Coordinates of C-alpha atoms in Angstrom, one line a residue:
M1 CA 0.0 0.0 0.0
F2 CA 1.2 3.6 -0.8
E3 CA 0.2 7.1 0.4
I4 CA 0.9 10.5 -1.0
N5 CA -0.3 13.8 0.1
A6 CA -1.5 16.4 -2.6
F7 CA -0.9 19.8 -1.2
A8 CA -3.0 22.9 -1.8
K9 CA -1.5 26.2 -3.0
V10 CA -2.4 30.0 -2.7
N11 CA -1.8 32.7 -5.2
L12 CA 0.5 35.4 -3.4
S13 CA 0.1 37.3 -6.6
L14 CA -2.0 36.9 -9.8
D15 CA -1.9 39.0 -12.9
I16 CA -3.4 38.4 -16.4
I17 CA -1.1 39.8 -18.8
G18 CA -2.6 38.7 -22.2
K19 CA -4.6 36.2 -24.1
Y20 CA -3.6 33.5 -26.5
P21 CA -5.3 32.9 -30.0
D22 CA -6.9 29.8 -28.6
G23 CA -8.7 31.6 -25.9
Y24 CA -6.4 30.7 -23.0
H25 CA -5.2 33.6 -20.8
E26 CA -1.5 34.4 -20.1
I27 CA -0.9 34.7 -16.4
R28 CA 1.9 35.7 -14.2
S29 CA 1.6 34.5 -10.5
V30 CA 3.5 33.6 -7.4
F31 CA 2.2 30.1 -6.2
H32 CA 3.0 28.9 -2.8
S33 CA 2.2 25.5 -1.1
I34 CA 0.2 25.5 2.2
E35 CA -0.5 23.0 4.9
L36 CA -3.6 21.4 3.6
F37 CA -3.7 18.2 1.7
D38 CA -5.8 15.7 -0.2
L39 CA -4.8 12.2 0.8
L40 CA -4.2 9.5 -1.9
R41 CA -4.0 6.0 -0.7
L42 CA -3.2 3.4 -3.3
E43 CA -3.1 -0.2 -3.6
L44 CA -2.1 -2.6 -6.4
V45 CA -4.8 -4.8 -7.9
K46 CA -4.4 -7.7 -10.4
E47 CA -7.0 -6.5 -13.0
K48 CA -5.7 -3.5 -15.0
R49 CA -8.3 -1.0 -14.0
L50 CA -8.8 1.9 -11.5
V51 CA -11.1 1.7 -8.9
I52 CA -11.7 5.0 -6.9
D53 CA -13.4 5.4 -3.6
S54 CA -13.6 8.8 -1.8
N55 CA -15.2 10.9 0.9
A56 CA -16.6 13.3 -1.8
E57 CA -18.3 13.2 -5.0
I58 CA -15.6 12.7 -7.7
K59 CA -17.7 12.8 -11.0
D60 CA -15.5 13.5 -14.0
N61 CA -12.4 13.6 -11.8
I62 CA -9.3 14.4 -13.6
I63 CA -7.6 11.4 -12.1
H64 CA -9.7 9.0 -14.4
K65 CA -8.1 10.8 -17.4
V66 CA -4.6 10.5 -16.0
W67 CA -5.1 6.7 -15.5
D68 CA -6.7 6.1 -19.0
Y69 CA -3.7 8.0 -20.5
M70 CA -1.0 6.2 -18.5
S71 CA -2.4 2.8 -18.6
L72 CA -2.6 3.1 -22.4
N73 CA 0.7 4.6 -23.2
F74 CA 3.1 2.9 -20.6
D75 CA 4.0 -0.5 -19.5
I76 CA 1.4 -1.0 -16.7
K77 CA 0.1 -4.5 -16.3
S78 CA -1.9 -4.2 -13.2
G79 CA -4.5 -1.9 -11.7
L80 CA -4.8 0.5 -8.8
Y81 CA -7.4 0.9 -6.0
L82 CA -7.3 4.5 -5.0
Y83 CA -8.9 6.0 -1.8
L84 CA -9.0 9.9 -2.3
G85 CA -9.6 11.8 0.9
K86 CA -10.7 15.3 -0.1
N87 CA -9.8 18.0 2.3
I88 CA -9.1 20.9 -0.2
P89 CA -12.5 22.5 -0.9
L90 CA -13.8 22.5 -4.6
K91 CA -14.0 25.7 -6.4
G92 CA -11.9 27.5 -3.9
G93 CA -8.9 28.6 -6.0
L94 CA -6.5 26.2 -4.0
G95 CA -5.7 23.9 -6.8
G96 CA -7.0 20.7 -5.4
G97 CA -7.9 18.9 -8.5
S98 CA -4.7 19.8 -10.2
S99 CA -2.6 18.8 -7.1
D100 CA -4.5 15.5 -7.1
A101 CA -3.5 14.9 -10.7
A102 CA 0.1 15.6 -10.0
A103 CA 0.3 13.4 -7.1
F104 CA -1.3 10.6 -8.9
L105 CA 1.0 10.9 -11.9
Y106 CA 4.0 11.1 -9.5
A107 CA 2.7 8.0 -7.6
I108 CA 2.1 5.9 -10.9
N109 CA 5.7 6.7 -12.0
L110 CA 7.2 5.2 -8.9
I111 CA 4.8 2.4 -8.2
F112 CA 5.1 1.0 -11.8
S113 CA 8.9 2.0 -11.9
L114 CA 8.4 3.9 -15.2
G115 CA 11.6 6.0 -14.7
L116 CA 10.1 9.4 -15.9
S117 CA 11.8 12.6 -14.9
R118 CA 10.0 15.5 -13.4
E119 CA 10.3 17.3 -16.8
E120 CA 8.6 14.2 -18.4
L121 CA 5.9 14.2 -15.8
V122 CA 5.2 18.0 -16.3
A123 CA 5.1 17.4 -20.2
I124 CA 2.5 14.5 -19.6
S125 CA 0.5 16.6 -17.4
M126 CA -0.1 19.2 -20.0
N127 CA -2.5 16.7 -21.5
F128 CA -4.8 17.3 -18.6
G129 CA -4.4 21.0 -17.6
S130 CA -1.8 23.5 -17.8
D131 CA -1.9 24.6 -14.2
I132 CA -0.9 20.9 -12.9
A133 CA 2.8 21.6 -13.6
Y134 CA 3.4 23.7 -10.4
F135 CA 2.5 20.8 -8.1
F136 CA 5.5 18.9 -9.2
Y137 CA 7.8 21.6 -7.6
G138 CA 6.0 23.0 -4.5
G139 CA 7.3 25.7 -2.3
M140 CA 7.3 29.3 -3.8
C141 CA 7.3 29.5 -7.7
L142 CA 6.9 32.0 -10.2
V143 CA 4.3 30.7 -12.8
E144 CA 3.7 32.2 -16.3
G145 CA 2.1 31.3 -19.5
R146 CA -0.9 29.1 -19.3
G147 CA 0.6 27.8 -16.0
E148 CA 3.0 25.4 -17.7
R149 CA 6.1 27.7 -17.1
V150 CA 7.2 27.1 -13.6
F151 CA 10.4 28.9 -12.1
K152 CA 11.4 27.5 -8.6
L153 CA 12.4 30.3 -6.2
D154 CA 15.0 30.0 -3.8
D155 CA 13.1 31.8 -1.2
Y156 CA 10.0 30.6 0.5
L157 CA 7.5 31.7 3.3
N158 CA 6.7 30.1 6.6
E159 CA 3.8 31.8 7.9
E160 CA 0.6 30.9 10.0
I161 CA -2.5 31.8 8.2
I162 CA -6.2 31.1 8.4
L163 CA -8.2 30.0 5.4
V164 CA -11.7 31.4 5.2
I165 CA -13.9 28.9 3.2
P166 CA -17.2 30.3 2.1
N167 CA -20.2 28.3 1.7
K168 CA -20.2 28.8 -2.0
G169 CA -17.5 28.2 -4.6
I170 CA -16.4 30.1 -7.8
S171 CA -15.7 28.3 -11.0
T172 CA -12.7 29.2 -12.9
S173 CA -14.7 29.9 -16.0
F174 CA -16.9 32.2 -14.3
A175 CA -14.0 34.2 -13.1
Y176 CA -12.3 34.6 -16.5
D177 CA -15.7 35.6 -18.0
L178 CA -15.8 38.4 -15.5
F179 CA -12.4 39.4 -16.4
D180 CA -13.0 39.3 -20.2
K181 CA -16.1 41.6 -19.8
N182 CA -14.1 44.0 -17.7
P183 CA -10.4 43.5 -18.4
Q184 CA -7.9 44.9 -15.6
V185 CA -4.4 46.0 -15.9
S186 CA -2.4 44.8 -12.8
N187 CA 1.2 44.4 -11.7
Y188 CA 0.7 42.5 -8.5
T189 CA 3.5 40.2 -9.0
K190 CA 6.0 43.0 -9.2
Q191 CA 4.4 44.6 -6.1
F192 CA 4.8 41.2 -4.2
F193 CA 8.5 41.0 -5.0
D194 CA 9.2 44.7 -4.3
A195 CA 7.6 44.4 -1.0
K196 CA 9.3 41.0 -0.2
K197 CA 12.6 42.8 -0.5
K198 CA 11.6 44.8 2.6
D199 CA 10.3 41.7 4.4
I200 CA 6.7 42.7 3.8
I201 CA 4.0 40.6 2.5
R202 CA 1.8 42.4 0.0
P203 CA -0.4 40.0 -1.9
G204 CA -2.6 41.0 -4.8
N205 CA -5.0 39.2 -7.1
V206 CA -6.5 40.7 -10.3
F207 CA -9.7 38.4 -9.9
E208 CA -10.5 39.7 -6.3
D209 CA -12.4 43.0 -7.0
L210 CA -14.0 41.4 -10.0
V211 CA -15.5 38.4 -8.2
L212 CA -16.4 40.5 -5.1
S213 CA -18.3 42.9 -7.2
S214 CA -20.4 40.1 -8.4
D215 CA -21.3 38.5 -4.9
V216 CA -22.7 40.3 -2.0
E217 CA -21.7 37.7 0.6
L218 CA -18.0 37.3 -0.6
K219 CA -17.7 41.1 -0.5
K220 CA -19.0 41.0 3.1
I221 CA -16.4 38.4 4.1
K222 CA -13.8 40.5 2.6
E223 CA -14.8 43.5 4.6
I224 CA -14.7 41.4 7.9
L225 CA -11.1 40.2 6.9
N226 CA -9.9 43.8 6.1
E227 CA -11.2 44.8 9.7
E228 CA -9.5 41.9 11.6
C229 CA -6.5 40.9 9.5
E230 CA -2.8 42.1 9.0
W231 CA -3.4 41.1 5.3
N232 CA -5.7 38.9 3.3
L233 CA -6.4 37.9 -0.1
M234 CA -8.7 35.6 -2.3
S235 CA -6.7 32.7 -3.8
G236 CA -6.8 32.2 -7.5
S237 CA -10.3 32.6 -9.0
G238 CA -11.8 32.2 -5.5
S239 CA -13.7 31.6 -3.4
V240 CA -11.4 30.8 -0.5
F241 CA -9.6 33.6 1.3
F242 CA -6.2 33.3 3.1
A243 CA -5.2 35.7 5.8
K244 CA -2.8 36.7 8.5
T245 CA -4.4 37.5 11.7
N246 CA -4.3 37.0 15.5
K247 CA -8.0 37.3 15.9
P248 CA -9.5 34.1 14.3
K249 CA -12.3 33.7 17.0
Q250 CA -13.6 37.2 16.3
I251 CA -13.6 36.5 12.5
E252 CA -15.3 33.2 13.1
K253 CA -18.1 34.9 15.0
K254 CA -18.5 37.7 12.4
L255 CA -18.6 35.1 9.5
S256 CA -21.7 33.6 11.3
E257 CA -23.3 31.3 8.6
M258 CA -21.1 32.6 5.5
G259 CA -18.4 30.3 5.9
R260 CA -15.8 28.4 8.1
I261 CA -12.2 28.9 9.1
V262 CA -9.4 26.3 8.8
N263 CA -6.0 27.0 10.4
S264 CA -3.1 26.5 8.0
R265 CA 0.5 27.6 7.2
I266 CA 2.3 28.9 4.1
K267 CA 5.3 26.6 3.8
P268 CA 7.2 24.6 1.3
F269 CA 6.0 21.1 0.5
E270 CA 7.1 18.5 -2.0
L271 CA 5.5 15.3 -3.3
R272 CA 6.6 12.2 -1.6
L273 CA 5.3 8.6 -1.9
I274 CA 5.3 6.5 1.3
E275 CA 5.2 2.7 1.0
F276 CA 4.0 0.6 4.0

């Protein structure tokens, strides 16, 4: 039996700097792993097929597509039973589905002794989504293009944070539609690095104002965080916020029925398969 944790990420910065002819957007963003994981527990089975069990609904999960591709194109003669323990909220901007795909690819490579390099795994992952690539690196990275250009940074953060998880999620397509209807010019990535040189954390996200202007409840959550936090930001296309604060109980009380709080930490994590 094998286990691997698929870590979540937050976007410390996110800018949209262009659009490709095929409709995909060109981004520039600083990703950082956080202390929140989905658990993948894998066991070899004789029949060449994938059986998935989970604590959450996984209809059309990307993991099925990864398995179909790998079992067709590589020397895999047996199958896998996978238990997927979901902790990363869906439609939260934390990269849960992409991280699961990266962890599963990483595990397949080792379990079946395929001998693929990280660069080869990244190339394969592009068949399933351009934002999977980061999760083969972890820590703090500059991510550009469609999400496929990942530059590992020597620096990293180690900060206690809270995650504020609203009751509603935001789909990535919805957030990009908002941007296309009202394009924004931003330079949050430069802002982040300039502040970092002074040991200041100043995150920024081009989606945040757009999404908040479309949702009264999320806007209210943001107002609460502005009152009670040293800094806070919506991650990715939303809807989860991450924040630095010493007032989690006050925030939880003010949130009432709008969401919940999870304690976490921004810190480096890397993929690691454990056999037992």
